[in-house]
Coordinates of C-alpha atoms and ligand atoms in Angstrom, one line a residue:
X23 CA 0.0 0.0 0.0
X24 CA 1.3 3.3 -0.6
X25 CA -0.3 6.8 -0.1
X26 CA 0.8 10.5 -1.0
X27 CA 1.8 12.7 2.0
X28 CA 0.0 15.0 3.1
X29 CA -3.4 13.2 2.6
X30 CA -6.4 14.8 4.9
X31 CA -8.9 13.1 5.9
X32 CA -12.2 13.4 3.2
X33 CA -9.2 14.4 0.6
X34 CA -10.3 13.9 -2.9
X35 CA -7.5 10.6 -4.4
X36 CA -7.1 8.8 -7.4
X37 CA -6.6 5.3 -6.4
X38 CA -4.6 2.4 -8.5
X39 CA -3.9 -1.1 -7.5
X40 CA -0.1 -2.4 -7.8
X41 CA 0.7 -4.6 -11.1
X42 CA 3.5 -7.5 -10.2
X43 CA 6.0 -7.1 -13.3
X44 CA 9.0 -8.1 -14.5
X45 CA 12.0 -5.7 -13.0
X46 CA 14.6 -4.7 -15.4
X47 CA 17.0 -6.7 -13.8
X48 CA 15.5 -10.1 -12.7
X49 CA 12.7 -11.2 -10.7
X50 CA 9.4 -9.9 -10.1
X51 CA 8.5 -6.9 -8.4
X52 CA 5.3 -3.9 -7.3
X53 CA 6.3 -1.6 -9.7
X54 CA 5.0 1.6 -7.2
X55 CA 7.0 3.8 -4.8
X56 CA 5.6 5.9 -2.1
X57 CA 4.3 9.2 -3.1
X58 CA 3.8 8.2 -6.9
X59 CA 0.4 7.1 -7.5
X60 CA -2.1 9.6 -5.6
X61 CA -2.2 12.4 -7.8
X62 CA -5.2 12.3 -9.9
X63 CA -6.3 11.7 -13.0
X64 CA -4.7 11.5 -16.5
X65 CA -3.9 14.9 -16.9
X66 CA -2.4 15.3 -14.2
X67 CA 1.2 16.3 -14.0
X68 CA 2.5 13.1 -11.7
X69 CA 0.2 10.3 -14.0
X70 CA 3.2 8.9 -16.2
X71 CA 4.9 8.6 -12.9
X72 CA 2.1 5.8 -11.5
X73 CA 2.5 2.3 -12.7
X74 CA -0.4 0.9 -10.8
X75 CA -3.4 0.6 -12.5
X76 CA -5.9 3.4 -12.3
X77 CA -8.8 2.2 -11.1
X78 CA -10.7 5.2 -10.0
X79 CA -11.2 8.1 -7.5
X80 CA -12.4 8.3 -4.2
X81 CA -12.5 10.6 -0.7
X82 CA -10.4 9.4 1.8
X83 CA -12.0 8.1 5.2
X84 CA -8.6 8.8 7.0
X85 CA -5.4 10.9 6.9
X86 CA -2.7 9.0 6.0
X87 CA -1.2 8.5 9.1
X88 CA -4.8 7.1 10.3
X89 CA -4.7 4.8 6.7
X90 CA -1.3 3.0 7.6
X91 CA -2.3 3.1 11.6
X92 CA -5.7 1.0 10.9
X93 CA -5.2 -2.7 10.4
X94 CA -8.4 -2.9 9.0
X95 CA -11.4 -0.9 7.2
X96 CA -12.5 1.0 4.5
X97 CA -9.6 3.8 3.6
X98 CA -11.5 5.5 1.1
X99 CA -15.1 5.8 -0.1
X100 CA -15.2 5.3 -4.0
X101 CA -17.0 7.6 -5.8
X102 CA -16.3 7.7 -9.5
X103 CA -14.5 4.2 -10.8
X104 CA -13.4 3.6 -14.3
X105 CA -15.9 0.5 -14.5
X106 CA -19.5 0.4 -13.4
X107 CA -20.1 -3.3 -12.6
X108 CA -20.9 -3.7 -8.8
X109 CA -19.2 -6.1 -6.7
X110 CA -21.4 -9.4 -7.0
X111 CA -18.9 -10.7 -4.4
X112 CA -21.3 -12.9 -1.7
X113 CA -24.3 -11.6 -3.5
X114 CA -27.1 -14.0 -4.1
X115 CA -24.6 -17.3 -3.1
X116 CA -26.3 -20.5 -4.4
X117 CA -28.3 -18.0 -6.7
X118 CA -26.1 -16.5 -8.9
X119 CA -22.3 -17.7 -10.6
X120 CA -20.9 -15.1 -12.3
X121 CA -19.6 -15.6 -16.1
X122 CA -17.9 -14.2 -19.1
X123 CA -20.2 -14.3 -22.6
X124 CA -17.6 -16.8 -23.6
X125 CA -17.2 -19.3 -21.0
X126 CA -21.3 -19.2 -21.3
X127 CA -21.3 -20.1 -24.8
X128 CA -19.4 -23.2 -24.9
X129 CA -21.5 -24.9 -22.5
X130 CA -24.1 -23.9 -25.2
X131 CA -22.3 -25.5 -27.4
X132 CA -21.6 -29.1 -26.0
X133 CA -25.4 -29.0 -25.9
X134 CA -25.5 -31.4 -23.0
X135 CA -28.5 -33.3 -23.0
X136 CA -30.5 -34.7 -20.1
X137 CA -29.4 -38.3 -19.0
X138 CA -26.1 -38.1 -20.8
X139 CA -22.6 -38.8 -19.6
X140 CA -20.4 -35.8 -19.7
X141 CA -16.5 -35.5 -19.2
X142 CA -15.0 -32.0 -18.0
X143 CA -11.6 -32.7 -18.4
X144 CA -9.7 -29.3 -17.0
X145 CA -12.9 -28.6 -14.7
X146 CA -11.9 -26.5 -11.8
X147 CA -13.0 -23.8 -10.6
X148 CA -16.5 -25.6 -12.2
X149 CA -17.9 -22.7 -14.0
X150 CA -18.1 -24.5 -17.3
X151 CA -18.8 -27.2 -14.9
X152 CA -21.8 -26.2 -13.4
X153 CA -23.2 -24.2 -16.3
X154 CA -23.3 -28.3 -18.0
X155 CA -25.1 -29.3 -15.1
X156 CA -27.7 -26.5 -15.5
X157 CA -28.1 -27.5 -19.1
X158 CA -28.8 -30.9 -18.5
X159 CA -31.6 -29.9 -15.4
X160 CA -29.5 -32.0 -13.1
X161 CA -29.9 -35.2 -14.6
X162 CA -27.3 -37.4 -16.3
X163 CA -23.7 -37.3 -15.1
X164 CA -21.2 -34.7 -15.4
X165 CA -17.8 -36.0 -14.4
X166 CA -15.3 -32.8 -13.7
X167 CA -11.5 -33.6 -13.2
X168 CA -8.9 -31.5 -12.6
X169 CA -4.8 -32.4 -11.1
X170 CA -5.4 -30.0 -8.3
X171 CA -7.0 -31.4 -5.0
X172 CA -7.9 -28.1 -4.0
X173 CA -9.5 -27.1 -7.4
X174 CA -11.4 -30.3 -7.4
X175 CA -12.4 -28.4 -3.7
X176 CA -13.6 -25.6 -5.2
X177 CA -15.8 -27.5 -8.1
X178 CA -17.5 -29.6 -5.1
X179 CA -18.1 -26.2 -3.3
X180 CA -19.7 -24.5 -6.3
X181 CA -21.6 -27.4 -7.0
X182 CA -23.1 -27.6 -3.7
X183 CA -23.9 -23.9 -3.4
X184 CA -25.8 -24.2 -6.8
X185 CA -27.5 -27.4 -5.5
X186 CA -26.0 -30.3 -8.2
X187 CA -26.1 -33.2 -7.6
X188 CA -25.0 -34.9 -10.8
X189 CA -21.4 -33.7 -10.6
X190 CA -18.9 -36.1 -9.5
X191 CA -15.5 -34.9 -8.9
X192 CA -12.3 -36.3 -9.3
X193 CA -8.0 -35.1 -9.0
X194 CA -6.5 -36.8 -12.1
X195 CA -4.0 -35.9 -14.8
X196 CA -5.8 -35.0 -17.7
X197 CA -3.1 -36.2 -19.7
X198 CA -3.6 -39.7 -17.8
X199 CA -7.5 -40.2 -18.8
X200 CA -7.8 -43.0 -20.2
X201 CA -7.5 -46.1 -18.2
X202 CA -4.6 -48.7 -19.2
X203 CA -6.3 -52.2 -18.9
X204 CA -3.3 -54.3 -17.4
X205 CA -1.8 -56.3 -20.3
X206 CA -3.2 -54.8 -23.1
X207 CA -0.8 -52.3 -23.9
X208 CA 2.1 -54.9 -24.7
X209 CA -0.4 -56.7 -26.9
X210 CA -1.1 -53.5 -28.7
X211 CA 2.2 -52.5 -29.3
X212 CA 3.1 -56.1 -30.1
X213 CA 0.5 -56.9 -32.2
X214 CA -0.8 -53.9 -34.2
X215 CA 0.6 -52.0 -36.9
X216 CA -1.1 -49.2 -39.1
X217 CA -1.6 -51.6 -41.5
X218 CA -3.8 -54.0 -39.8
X219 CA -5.6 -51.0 -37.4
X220 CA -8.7 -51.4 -39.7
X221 CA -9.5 -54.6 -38.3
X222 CA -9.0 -53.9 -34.9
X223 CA -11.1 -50.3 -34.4
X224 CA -14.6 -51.2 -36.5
X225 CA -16.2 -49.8 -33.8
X226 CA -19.4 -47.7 -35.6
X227 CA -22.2 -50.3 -34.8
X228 CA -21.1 -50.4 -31.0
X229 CA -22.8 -52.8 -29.2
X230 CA -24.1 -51.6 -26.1
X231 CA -24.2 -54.3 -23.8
X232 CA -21.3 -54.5 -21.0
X233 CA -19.5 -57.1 -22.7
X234 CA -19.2 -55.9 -26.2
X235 CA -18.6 -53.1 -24.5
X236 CA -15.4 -53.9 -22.9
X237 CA -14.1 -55.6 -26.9
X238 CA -14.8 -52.6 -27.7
X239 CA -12.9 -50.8 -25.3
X240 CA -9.6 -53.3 -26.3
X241 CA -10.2 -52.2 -29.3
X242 CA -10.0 -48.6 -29.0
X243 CA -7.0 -49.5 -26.2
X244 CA -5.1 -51.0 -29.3
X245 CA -5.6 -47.3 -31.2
X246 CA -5.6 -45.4 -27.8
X247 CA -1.6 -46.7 -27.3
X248 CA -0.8 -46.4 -30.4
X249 CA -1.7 -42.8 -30.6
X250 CA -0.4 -42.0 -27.3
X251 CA 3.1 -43.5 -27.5
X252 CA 3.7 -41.5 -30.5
X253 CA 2.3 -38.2 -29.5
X254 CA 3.5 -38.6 -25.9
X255 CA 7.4 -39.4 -26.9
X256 CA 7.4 -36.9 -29.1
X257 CA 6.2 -34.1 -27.1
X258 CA 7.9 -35.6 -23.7
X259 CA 11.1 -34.9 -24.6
X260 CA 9.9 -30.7 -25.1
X261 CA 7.7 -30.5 -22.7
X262 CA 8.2 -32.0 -18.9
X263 CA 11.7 -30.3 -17.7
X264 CA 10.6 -27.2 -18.8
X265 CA 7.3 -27.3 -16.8
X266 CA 9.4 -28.0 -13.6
X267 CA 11.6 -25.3 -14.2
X268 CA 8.1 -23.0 -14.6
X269 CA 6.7 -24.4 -11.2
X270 CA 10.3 -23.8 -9.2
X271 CA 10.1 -20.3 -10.4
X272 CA 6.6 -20.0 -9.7
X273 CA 7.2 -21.0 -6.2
X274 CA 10.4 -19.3 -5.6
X275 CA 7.8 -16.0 -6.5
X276 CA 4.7 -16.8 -4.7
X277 CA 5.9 -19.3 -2.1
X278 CA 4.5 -23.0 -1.8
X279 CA 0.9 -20.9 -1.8
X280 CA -2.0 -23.4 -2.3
X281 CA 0.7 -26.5 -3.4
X282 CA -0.5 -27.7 0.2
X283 CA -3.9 -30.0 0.4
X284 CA -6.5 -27.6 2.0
X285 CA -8.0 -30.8 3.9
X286 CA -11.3 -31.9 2.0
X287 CA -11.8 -35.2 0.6
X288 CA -11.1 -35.5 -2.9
X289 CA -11.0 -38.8 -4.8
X290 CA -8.5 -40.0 -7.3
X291 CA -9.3 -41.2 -10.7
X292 CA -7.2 -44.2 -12.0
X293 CA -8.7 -42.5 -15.5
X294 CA -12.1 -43.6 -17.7
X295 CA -12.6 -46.4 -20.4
X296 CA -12.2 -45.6 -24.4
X297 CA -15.5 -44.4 -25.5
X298 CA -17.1 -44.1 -22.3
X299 CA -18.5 -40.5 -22.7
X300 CA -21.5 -39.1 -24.7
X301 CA -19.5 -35.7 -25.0
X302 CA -16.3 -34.4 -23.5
X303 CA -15.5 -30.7 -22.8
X304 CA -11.6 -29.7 -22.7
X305 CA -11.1 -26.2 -21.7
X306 CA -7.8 -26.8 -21.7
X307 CA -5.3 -24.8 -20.0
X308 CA -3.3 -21.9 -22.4
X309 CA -1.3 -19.1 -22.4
X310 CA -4.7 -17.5 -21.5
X311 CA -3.5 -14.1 -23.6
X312 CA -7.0 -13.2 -24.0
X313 CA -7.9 -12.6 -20.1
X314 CA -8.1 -8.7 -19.3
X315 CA -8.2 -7.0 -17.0
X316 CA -4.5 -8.8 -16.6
X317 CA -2.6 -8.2 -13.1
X318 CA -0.5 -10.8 -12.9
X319 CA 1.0 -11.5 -16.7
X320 CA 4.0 -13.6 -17.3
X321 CA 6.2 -13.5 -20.0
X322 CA 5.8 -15.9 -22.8
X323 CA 8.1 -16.4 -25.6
X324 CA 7.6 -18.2 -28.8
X325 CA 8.8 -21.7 -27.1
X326 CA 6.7 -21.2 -24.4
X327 CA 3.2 -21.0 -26.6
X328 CA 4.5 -23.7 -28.6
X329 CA 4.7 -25.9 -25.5
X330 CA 1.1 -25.0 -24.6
X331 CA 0.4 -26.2 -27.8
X332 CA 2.0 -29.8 -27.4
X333 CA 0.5 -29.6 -24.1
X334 CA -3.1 -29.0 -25.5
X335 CA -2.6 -31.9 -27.8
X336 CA -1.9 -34.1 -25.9
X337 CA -4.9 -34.1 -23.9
X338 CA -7.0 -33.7 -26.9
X339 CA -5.7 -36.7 -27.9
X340 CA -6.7 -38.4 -24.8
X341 CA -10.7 -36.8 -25.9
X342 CA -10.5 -38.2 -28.8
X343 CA -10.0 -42.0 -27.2
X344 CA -12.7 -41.1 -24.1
X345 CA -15.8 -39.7 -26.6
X346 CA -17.9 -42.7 -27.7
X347 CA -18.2 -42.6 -31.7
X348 CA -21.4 -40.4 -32.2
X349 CA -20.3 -38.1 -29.5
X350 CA -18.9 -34.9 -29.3
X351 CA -16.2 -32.8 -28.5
X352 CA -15.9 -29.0 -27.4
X353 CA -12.5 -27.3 -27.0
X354 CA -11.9 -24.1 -25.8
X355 CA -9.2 -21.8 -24.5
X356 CA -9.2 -18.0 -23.7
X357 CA -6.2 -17.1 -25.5
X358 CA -5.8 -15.6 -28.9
X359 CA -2.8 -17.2 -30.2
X360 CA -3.6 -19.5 -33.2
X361 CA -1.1 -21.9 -31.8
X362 CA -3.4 -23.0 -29.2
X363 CA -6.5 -22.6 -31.1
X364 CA -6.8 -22.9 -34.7
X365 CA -3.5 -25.1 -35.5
X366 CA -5.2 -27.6 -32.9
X367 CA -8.1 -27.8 -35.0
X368 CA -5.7 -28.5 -37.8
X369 CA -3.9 -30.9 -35.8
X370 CA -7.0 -32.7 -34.8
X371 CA -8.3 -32.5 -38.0
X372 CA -5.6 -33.8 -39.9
X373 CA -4.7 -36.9 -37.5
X374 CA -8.5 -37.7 -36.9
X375 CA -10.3 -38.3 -40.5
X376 CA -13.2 -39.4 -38.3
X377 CA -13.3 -35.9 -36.2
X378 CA -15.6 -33.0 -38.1
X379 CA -16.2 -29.3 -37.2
X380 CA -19.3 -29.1 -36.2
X381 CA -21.9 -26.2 -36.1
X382 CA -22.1 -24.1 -32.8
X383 CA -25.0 -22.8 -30.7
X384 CA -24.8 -19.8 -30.3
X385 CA -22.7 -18.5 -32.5
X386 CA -21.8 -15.1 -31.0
X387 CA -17.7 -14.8 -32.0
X388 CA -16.3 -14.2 -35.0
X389 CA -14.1 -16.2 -37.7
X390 CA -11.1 -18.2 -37.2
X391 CA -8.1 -17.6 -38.8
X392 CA -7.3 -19.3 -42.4
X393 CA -3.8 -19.8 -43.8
X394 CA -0.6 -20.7 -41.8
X395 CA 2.1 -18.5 -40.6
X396 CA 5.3 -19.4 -40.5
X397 CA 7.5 -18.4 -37.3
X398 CA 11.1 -16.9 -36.5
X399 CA 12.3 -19.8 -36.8
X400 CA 11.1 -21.3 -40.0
X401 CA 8.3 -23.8 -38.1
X402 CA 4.9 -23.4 -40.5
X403 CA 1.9 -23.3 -38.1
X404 CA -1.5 -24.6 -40.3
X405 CA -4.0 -22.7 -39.4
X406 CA -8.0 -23.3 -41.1
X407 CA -8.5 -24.2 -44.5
X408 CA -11.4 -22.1 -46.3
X409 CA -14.9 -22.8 -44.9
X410 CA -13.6 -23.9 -41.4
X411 CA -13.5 -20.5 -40.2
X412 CA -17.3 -19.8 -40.0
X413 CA -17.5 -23.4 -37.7
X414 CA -15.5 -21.7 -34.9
X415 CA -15.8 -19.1 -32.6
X416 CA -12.9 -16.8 -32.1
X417 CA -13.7 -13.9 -29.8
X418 CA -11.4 -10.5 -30.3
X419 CA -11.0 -8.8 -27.3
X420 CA -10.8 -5.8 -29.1
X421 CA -13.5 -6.3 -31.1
X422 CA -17.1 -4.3 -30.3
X423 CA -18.3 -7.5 -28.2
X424 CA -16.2 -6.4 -25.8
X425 CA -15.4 -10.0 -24.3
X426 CA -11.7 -11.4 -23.4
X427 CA -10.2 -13.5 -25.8
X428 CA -11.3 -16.8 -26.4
X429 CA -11.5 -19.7 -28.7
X430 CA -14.4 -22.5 -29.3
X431 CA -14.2 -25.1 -31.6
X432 CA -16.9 -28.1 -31.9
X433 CA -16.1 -31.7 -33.2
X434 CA -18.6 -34.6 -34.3
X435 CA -16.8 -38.0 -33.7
X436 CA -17.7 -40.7 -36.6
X437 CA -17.2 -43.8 -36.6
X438 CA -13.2 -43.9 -35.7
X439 CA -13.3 -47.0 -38.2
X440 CA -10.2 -45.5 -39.6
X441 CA -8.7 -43.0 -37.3
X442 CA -5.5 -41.9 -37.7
X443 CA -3.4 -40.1 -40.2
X444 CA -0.2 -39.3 -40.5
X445 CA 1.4 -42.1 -37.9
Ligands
SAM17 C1 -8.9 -22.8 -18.1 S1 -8.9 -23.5 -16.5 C2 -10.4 -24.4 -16.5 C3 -11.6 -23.4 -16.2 C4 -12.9 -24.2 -16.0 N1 -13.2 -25.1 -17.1 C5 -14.0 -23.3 -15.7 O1 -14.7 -22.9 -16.6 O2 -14.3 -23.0 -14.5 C6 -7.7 -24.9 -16.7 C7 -7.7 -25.9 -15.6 O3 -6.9 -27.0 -16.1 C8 -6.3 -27.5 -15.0 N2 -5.2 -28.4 -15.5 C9 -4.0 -28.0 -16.0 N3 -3.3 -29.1 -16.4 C10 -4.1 -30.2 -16.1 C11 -3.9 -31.6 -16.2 N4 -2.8 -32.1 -16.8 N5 -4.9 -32.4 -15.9 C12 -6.1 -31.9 -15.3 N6 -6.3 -30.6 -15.2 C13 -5.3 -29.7 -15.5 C14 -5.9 -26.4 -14.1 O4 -5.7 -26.8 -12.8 C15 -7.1 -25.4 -14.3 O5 -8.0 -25.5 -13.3

């Protein structure tokens, strides 16, 4: 906190909040000094000085001396702020779950139905979650995972407060969905090749009785490890040490913070059989370069997106072995780079024949982006092909919506009688 001197009591301030950023140097830093941010508004003499973010003016309850003395209260009364959305915080509990346009729209547009099994794969804090539930009038399943126990907290408690009752809630790996069925992953390695994957994965007239069921499931096992030992060793070797070295410097920043279990019960999933879900939502995790207002920003670099990419793939491609054929898939991010958004679709389209764009209700965003662009250093990222932009939803924070960023894309899943390409 940090106030001018000389401050009265019922004094007139401008008031900004500090912005954690980069210092020049190294490290991470509140980029405000005593003195530099209370003096009005933009045309003020001192405003380049502030580098907090203005959020408004107000009259001051104390002097300053009486501010830092208090060790709690209300300092100063707003009276004019630069946005004119109340607080909603502890208003209507249980009634009310506040939610951007986007976020609301792609619960639209899984289109849950009533009765139907529904996977959330990155679920937590259980917006998306919740807003399913809703859809479906509380009946059917919604099964929300997320890797953080105390995320998967925070889904139970929203649930409950809304009153759902056909959430379950699990910690798992998103990237460890789908169950291994002991001794079937030697034989599928062993014993399938691209060549003979035909006969293995006829799967479009599923039976749905429990045994045929579980042939079925071998079957997609044989594709599922196929798929995944691929895509897995070849993003492993990009991906994993550079996480670590993310989280260390995360924690060397913010301290071990909510690493620690907060205490509530939280079951683990050991993952889900192949084609055990009607439709499967992945809001995956992302740079997340469309949020704004944006306090806390960290610096990515080309790498760094790419890694998000692989990272997004990967558990799509876990999606793609979960959804039952008929199903459907939503994926959505809320970041604008294409890397995350459209050259996934590309990617999914391209190594899925059996995956198609679908249609989305509502259809409140714009295009996607067509074409490819090729990078500093000489990688060519596909984007969408002509006609695929008008099946997505790309929202432009800058456009007159006035939304954050954020990316929706739809899939139908055929038959996966022949599923993948370019193995
Ligand atoms: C974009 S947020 C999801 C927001 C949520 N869908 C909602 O609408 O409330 C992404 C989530 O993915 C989770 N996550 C990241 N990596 C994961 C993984 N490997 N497995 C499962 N969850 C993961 C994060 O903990 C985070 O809660």
């Amino acid at each position: 906190m940090a106030c001018s001197a000389h401050v009265e009591e019922g004094d007139t301030v401008a008031v900004s909040v500090a912005i954690e950023q980069p210092l020049p140097d190294s490290g991470w830093g509140i980029g405000i000094t005593r003195g530099t941010i209370l003096q009005g508004l933009q045309r003020d003499p001192y405003h380049f000085e502030r580098n907090g973010l203005y959020i408004g003016q107000g009259r001051t309850v104390f002097s300053r001396a009486g501010i830092f003395r208090a060790s709690k209260g209300i300092a100063v009364n707003m009276t004019d702020r630069v946005f004119s959305l109340p607080s909603f915080h502890d208003v209507l509990e249980g009634e009310i779950f506040l939610q951007n346009l986007p976020s609301i729209a792609t619960a639209h547009a899984l289109d849950p139905q009533k009765g139907e099994r529904i996977l959330d794969m990155c679920a937590a804090p259980g917006g998306k979650t919740t807003g399913i539930a809703i859809l479906m009038k509380d009946e059917g399943e919604v099964v929300a995972v997320d890797r953080s126990h105390n995320k998967v907290l925070d889904i139970q408690k929203l649930a409950a407060e809304l009153g759902l009752t056909c959430i379950t809630t699990y910690k798992l790996d998103a990237l460890k969905a789908v169950c291994k069925i002991d001794g079937l992953s030697d034989m599928a390695t062993s014993n399938c090749s691209k060549n003979n994957m035909d006969m293995t994965l006829k799967n479009s007239d599923l039976p749905r009785s429990h045994e045929n069921r579980v042939s079925s499931v071998m079957a997609e096992e044989l594709n599922a490890n196929i798929t995944a030992v691929s895509i897995e060793k070849a993003n492993e070797r990009t991906y994993v040490g550079k996480a670590d070295i993310r989280k260390n410097e995360r924690i060397m920043r913010n301290g071990p913070g909510r690493n620690q279990s907060q205490g509530g019960r939280v079951e683990k999933s050991k993952g889900f059989l192949p084609n055990s879900f009607d439709r499967i939502l992945l809001d995956a995790p992302c740079s997340a370069l469309g949020l704004r207002p944006r306090l806390f920003a960290r610096e990515e670099t080309i790498e760094s997106l790419r890694n998000h990419g692989n990272y997004q793939r990967r558990m799509f491609d876990q999606a793609v072995q979960l959804v039952r054929p008929g199903g459907v898939i939503v994926y959505s991010t809320c970041t604008i780079n294409p890397g995350e958004n459209e050259a996934l679709v590309r990617y999914a389209l391209d190594t899925y024949s059996f995956l198609s764009l679908a249609p989305q209700h509502p259809r409140i965003g714009g295009p996607g982006l067509v074409g490819c662009c090729e990078l500093p250093d000489g990688y060519v990222e596909e984007w969408l092909r002509p006609g695929e932009e008008e099946l997505v939803q790309r929202f432009d924070p800058s456009s007159s919506l006035d939304t954050i960023g954020f990316f929706i894309a739809k899939f139908n899943v055929g038959s996966k009688t022949c599923p993948i390409q370019n193995l």
